[in-house]
Amino acid sequence: MGRRNARRPALRWSAVAVAAVAVVGTVTPMSYAAQTASEPAPKRVGAAPKVPAGAVRTADPAGSEALSLSVVLEPRDAAALSRFVAEVSDPKSPNYRKYLGTGEFASAFGALPQTVEQVKGELEKKGLTVGELEPDGLTLPVTTTVAGAGDAFATDFDGYKLKDGDTGLVNTRAPQFSGTTAGAVRAVVGLSTLGSYRPKHTGTRASGARKAAATSVDGPSARLTGTTPTMCAGIRDLYADTSGGWPAAYDKTDYWSARSLAAAYNMADQANVQSGTTIAIYSLENYDLRDMNSYQSCHGTKVPVSSVRVNGGPSEPSDIDTGVGLETALDVQTIIGLAPQSKILVYQGVNSWTEGTATYRKIVTENRAKVVSVSWGLCELNTPADVMDAQNLLFQQAAAQGQTVVVASGDSGSTGCYYPGENTPNASTLATDFPSASPYVVSVGGTTMRTAVTNQTTWVGSGGGVSSRYTLPANGYQNGRTGAGYTDVCVPDSSQVCRQVPDVSGVADPATGYPVAFGHDTSGSQYWNIIGGTSGAAPAWAALFAQADQDLSCQANGTVGYANPALYKLPATAFRDVTTGHNNLTDSGNFSGLYKAGAGYDLATGLGTPNGKEIVKGLCAAVPRSPASTFNALTPARVLDTRYGIGRAGTSPVAVNGTVKLKVAGVGGVPATGVTAVVINVTAASPSGPGFLIAYPSGTTRPTSSNMNWLKGQIVPNLVTVPVGKDGSVDLYNAGGGTTHFIADVSGYYSTEAGGSTYLPKGPARVLDTRGAIGVTTRTPVAGKGTVSLKVAGVGGVPATGATAVVLNVTATAATSTGHLIAYPNGATRPTASNINWLTGQTRPNQVVLPIGADGKVNLYNAGTGTVHFIADVFGYYTPTTDGSSFHTAGPSRLLDTRYALGTAAAKPVLGGTNLVLSLLDGHTLANAKAVVLNVTATAPTANGFLTVWPDGTTLPNASNLNWTKGQTVANLVTVPVVNGKIDFRPNGGSVHVIADLFGYYL
């Protein structure tokens, strides 16, 4: 049977179709056939796309043409979502900075299950193929044809060709749903395929790209962490060379190398860098990894760059002739140069409205990166409303999760729809770009800067102005920041104002642009370019936010997150105000000249360019401490044993890269509510290959920290103090090369509820050494199945009365058989939980936090059959009084790694007999800490030995925290006092690399 074409006004039926219609009579659309008198009338969702001015009708699309759609549902309570985002951004709110964890958005604000089923049912009834609900809890993927979509949504489709040559189809009416379902739908993305996002860079400066021979990249040695890289001499000379027919170009005059720009923006040589931040780059194209490698070789950097292809990703290859890959090269290389400690994930999607939206959804729902850089967009007037509605909801989700999204404001000045040399629709109209106009992103405009930051002016292409679609509360973050030329084009009510862009700015003029390695000739020679545009300014600001996240001053309390509210509260000294110039590109046909730069905020450059270290200082100071909590000791209880199905279904070992989600709240004596962190002894048993454990709060991004390391066949324990996720769980991740079993025994918890104990750091002080008759009367080892009853009250700084629990570092050494230690309060029944496991001849340490018996003693039980010596050092105690310090969770975050010069001046091991000093003087929280909880790892030791960790400025104690044999990697939890803001690490011999991860601190 024939079928109607996509557009009803131009029906073209075959003779067979006409006959068929005559037989069956009038066909009523399904949406109407199902309607009864009691049901509300069908409703349309959103608005039909506006056909851009100057677009020309083409042939109607074929009814068989495939469409890939996304039906985006309304949040279950949109008003509550808006309130939540406002509250997590308001220092006066109890929800301030309490961001949603990964996967929590769907359960908190996703559509209700019955709503999902209702919408899905209607779509399927209309003949559409509906996929599974996306992880955001709001998106239903739908596949159909043009004809199928026309029937289902009661719309026609027209074909169009834009003035710039792009073609596509447009739905003539907004999609229709039944009256009972329409209110549950926010948008349908993909009904219009006309137009796409554009990269926001401005092409190669002067007459062309410089070509370097494949062997001419002469990079320096690998950079030190925190040190901004310097461009190699070979490429610097290449830019200055005129033999290729182009004019010479010089750093700080014709372009800004990474080091020069970082110095101008006061973001060079980050002194307090700790864990590297993962940055997501939004990309709608392929790129050539050789370009990134050339840039890194020249600059001596080693930033990991990897791709996440969304639904297969783009297909057109990177090519210097087509320009495909240039935008991504600019984004990636700018971040490499300004944040060389970072990790980069390039999310690659197809440049269509549906797939472009899916790429944002992947970035946000995965939540792997806390900083997102976006250099693609289109003016609001030419972007379909359904696309903007769907994507703005994703940016709102990102804000709720604490992701910093940074977006280029565009290169068309105040006329965002104008593109030089192209006959684009709405070219002369004042318009802002989307997504830079979203209230939930940091919009970055552009400047021209030569020789110094004092010589800045507005780049005329800097996108800026007033959004015609998006509003902010009148008392929101832009309150009091009205730029010259502002008008209420968004038609706000009395409680709102229109969103203004940009928020900030950076170098964007191609005449003073960014050096970029992009493109190769047939011989493999690398081309080098100078590229401008707000596409360079946006990743520069993304790098600065990453610097804040990885700075020591942010490490204790968390990342910057949704940045706009805090950004606008920074003092004027945090910015370099740009007061000259404007962004009126008169070639567009617009001569209004409304948006001139001036003192303070303006619609040409926003708040200005960064005074980097002041930005970092201010943003990190705005991050509050985690809640103060007190400690509650428990008699150890087993809460996990994957060998026997305890704490997890099944008895199979944990797979490689597998995670055990362990419920700890309400288990093993831990209360169901009020818990901020748990103290658990985790043991890896029967590993089939080497590996390490990462323990972290459920619902958060997996950190780069580690808790213990093992080799094949070993049994390795370690005490872990780990923050608890919002769902009362912690994640135990097997980062090994083989399977392993995990065992976990809980021995205490921290809570915000009344009744816990505060902490008083002491020592370290040795209170037991059976080898030297310390704490015991003989030098004989502990017999198999034997117990040492150790007096701790009144010893090693612990008071004779009033202490509820003690923190000990216990070491087992000279074992004559395999075995394990069970530590418990004297007078209590011996539990089955273990604290240390050892093999014959091994030396094994572990921290132990345990209640003190009524007689002031604790018991150390040798559960092995052979003898063993025990050593114990006091590191502090807990008291029910308020004399001590309260605990605050942190990270986990890496503060020290001598392998990569993290927290140190050089990438080299610590020599035996020398002190490594780790400074915690961040000018913020850690500078005032009384003690810190660190997981310390020693790796690649050149000789047998041990490590002592103690407060700087005090005498080296007779105590140890880690013991190892040559070549062994060992880890141990260390709770160490802080005296003058620094911690000392000292191996006794040989050399060894030392790693330290922060898990909490005491104030």
PDB file of N, CA and C in Angstrom, residues 206-235:
ATOM      1  N   ALA A 206      47.637  34.675   9.802  1.00  0.00           N
ATOM      2  CA  ALA A 206      48.524  35.019   8.689  1.00  0.00           C
ATOM      3  C   ALA A 206      48.266  34.107   7.500  1.00  0.00           C
ATOM      4  N   SER A 207      49.318  33.727   6.765  1.00  0.00           N
ATOM      5  CA  SER A 207      49.123  33.094   5.466  1.00  0.00           C
ATOM      6  C   SER A 207      49.043  31.580   5.526  1.00  0.00           C
ATOM      7  N   GLY A 208      49.290  30.972   6.648  1.00  0.00           N
ATOM      8  CA  GLY A 208      49.193  29.516   6.684  1.00  0.00           C
ATOM      9  C   GLY A 208      49.895  28.927   7.868  1.00  0.00           C
ATOM     10  N   ALA A 209      49.804  27.614   7.934  1.00  0.00           N
ATOM     11  CA  ALA A 209      50.410  26.884   9.038  1.00  0.00           C
ATOM     12  C   ALA A 209      51.892  26.666   8.772  1.00  0.00           C
ATOM     13  N   ARG A 210      52.677  26.675   9.839  1.00  0.00           N
ATOM     14  CA  ARG A 210      54.089  26.367   9.717  1.00  0.00           C
ATOM     15  C   ARG A 210      54.273  24.858   9.728  1.00  0.00           C
ATOM     16  N   LYS A 211      55.197  24.369   8.946  1.00  0.00           N
ATOM     17  CA  LYS A 211      55.433  22.932   8.876  1.00  0.00           C
ATOM     18  C   LYS A 211      56.772  22.606   9.499  1.00  0.00           C
ATOM     19  N   ALA A 212      56.723  21.708  10.497  1.00  0.00           N
ATOM     20  CA  ALA A 212      57.953  21.271  11.140  1.00  0.00           C
ATOM     21  C   ALA A 212      58.272  19.874  10.662  1.00  0.00           C
ATOM     22  N   ALA A 213      59.534  19.603  10.406  1.00  0.00           N
ATOM     23  CA  ALA A 213      59.923  18.252  10.033  1.00  0.00           C
ATOM     24  C   ALA A 213      59.571  17.298  11.148  1.00  0.00           C
ATOM     25  N   ALA A 214      59.340  16.056  10.803  1.00  0.00           N
ATOM     26  CA  ALA A 214      58.886  15.077  11.787  1.00  0.00           C
ATOM     27  C   ALA A 214      59.878  14.917  12.927  1.00  0.00           C
ATOM     28  N   THR A 215      61.144  15.237  12.691  1.00  0.00           N
ATOM     29  CA  THR A 215      62.170  15.049  13.713  1.00  0.00           C
ATOM     30  C   THR A 215      62.536  16.332  14.436  1.00  0.00           C
ATOM     31  N   SER A 216      61.824  17.420  14.157  1.00  0.00           N
ATOM     32  CA  SER A 216      62.276  18.717  14.666  1.00  0.00           C
ATOM     33  C   SER A 216      61.729  19.060  16.041  1.00  0.00           C
ATOM     34  N   VAL A 217      60.867  18.224  16.590  1.00  0.00           N
ATOM     35  CA  VAL A 217      60.294  18.529  17.899  1.00  0.00           C
ATOM     36  C   VAL A 217      61.298  18.106  18.959  1.00  0.00           C
ATOM     37  N   ASP A 218      61.871  19.062  19.640  1.00  0.00           N
ATOM     38  CA  ASP A 218      62.971  18.793  20.561  1.00  0.00           C
ATOM     39  C   ASP A 218      62.569  19.148  21.979  1.00  0.00           C
ATOM     40  N   GLY A 219      61.637  18.406  22.520  1.00  0.00           N
ATOM     41  CA  GLY A 219      61.098  18.718  23.837  1.00  0.00           C
ATOM     42  C   GLY A 219      62.103  18.526  24.947  1.00  0.00           C
ATOM     43  N   PRO A 220      61.942  19.236  26.050  1.00  0.00           N
ATOM     44  CA  PRO A 220      62.807  19.086  27.216  1.00  0.00           C
ATOM     45  C   PRO A 220      62.447  17.822  27.986  1.00  0.00           C
ATOM     46  N   SER A 221      63.144  17.577  29.092  1.00  0.00           N
ATOM     47  CA  SER A 221      62.820  16.419  29.908  1.00  0.00           C
ATOM     48  C   SER A 221      61.439  16.603  30.522  1.00  0.00           C
ATOM     49  N   ALA A 222      60.844  15.494  30.966  1.00  0.00           N
ATOM     50  CA  ALA A 222      59.479  15.519  31.490  1.00  0.00           C
ATOM     51  C   ALA A 222      59.365  16.534  32.615  1.00  0.00           C
ATOM     52  N   ARG A 223      58.260  17.238  32.591  1.00  0.00           N
ATOM     53  CA  ARG A 223      58.045  18.311  33.556  1.00  0.00           C
ATOM     54  C   ARG A 223      57.857  17.780  34.976  1.00  0.00           C
ATOM     55  N   LEU A 224      58.108  18.635  35.930  1.00  0.00           N
ATOM     56  CA  LEU A 224      57.774  18.343  37.312  1.00  0.00           C
ATOM     57  C   LEU A 224      56.321  18.724  37.550  1.00  0.00           C
ATOM     58  N   THR A 225      55.675  17.984  38.391  1.00  0.00           N
ATOM     59  CA  THR A 225      54.287  18.303  38.704  1.00  0.00           C
ATOM     60  C   THR A 225      54.206  19.709  39.284  1.00  0.00           C
ATOM     61  N   GLY A 226      53.278  20.498  38.759  1.00  0.00           N
ATOM     62  CA  GLY A 226      53.107  21.860  39.232  1.00  0.00           C
ATOM     63  C   GLY A 226      53.865  22.887  38.429  1.00  0.00           C
ATOM     64  N   THR A 227      54.793  22.440  37.589  1.00  0.00           N
ATOM     65  CA  THR A 227      55.597  23.365  36.799  1.00  0.00           C
ATOM     66  C   THR A 227      54.977  23.563  35.429  1.00  0.00           C
ATOM     67  N   THR A 228      54.708  24.803  35.064  1.00  0.00           N
ATOM     68  CA  THR A 228      54.155  25.100  33.751  1.00  0.00           C
ATOM     69  C   THR A 228      55.213  24.855  32.690  1.00  0.00           C
ATOM     70  N   PRO A 229      54.889  24.120  31.616  1.00  0.00           N
ATOM     71  CA  PRO A 229      55.908  23.782  30.616  1.00  0.00           C
ATOM     72  C   PRO A 229      56.299  24.969  29.752  1.00  0.00           C
ATOM     73  N   THR A 230      57.493  24.875  29.187  1.00  0.00           N
ATOM     74  CA  THR A 230      58.021  25.883  28.281  1.00  0.00           C
ATOM     75  C   THR A 230      58.070  25.312  26.865  1.00  0.00           C
ATOM     76  N   MET A 231      57.671  26.104  25.889  1.00  0.00           N
ATOM     77  CA  MET A 231      57.713  25.661  24.496  1.00  0.00           C
ATOM     78  C   MET A 231      59.156  25.387  24.080  1.00  0.00           C
ATOM     79  N   CYS A 232      59.347  24.323  23.312  1.00  0.00           N
ATOM     80  CA  CYS A 232      60.689  23.961  22.877  1.00  0.00           C
ATOM     81  C   CYS A 232      61.233  24.989  21.876  1.00  0.00           C
ATOM     82  N   ALA A 233      62.542  25.078  21.807  1.00  0.00           N
ATOM     83  CA  ALA A 233      63.189  26.074  20.958  1.00  0.00           C
ATOM     84  C   ALA A 233      62.906  25.833  19.487  1.00  0.00           C
ATOM     85  N   GLY A 234      62.784  24.569  19.091  1.00  0.00           N
ATOM     86  CA  GLY A 234      62.577  24.271  17.678  1.00  0.00           C
ATOM     87  C   GLY A 234      61.286  24.852  17.141  1.00  0.00           C
ATOM     88  N   ILE A 235      60.214  24.773  17.885  1.00  0.00           N
ATOM     89  CA  ILE A 235      58.933  25.308  17.430  1.00  0.00           C
ATOM     90  C   ILE A 235      58.894  26.821  17.594  1.00  0.00           C
TER      91      ILE A 235
END
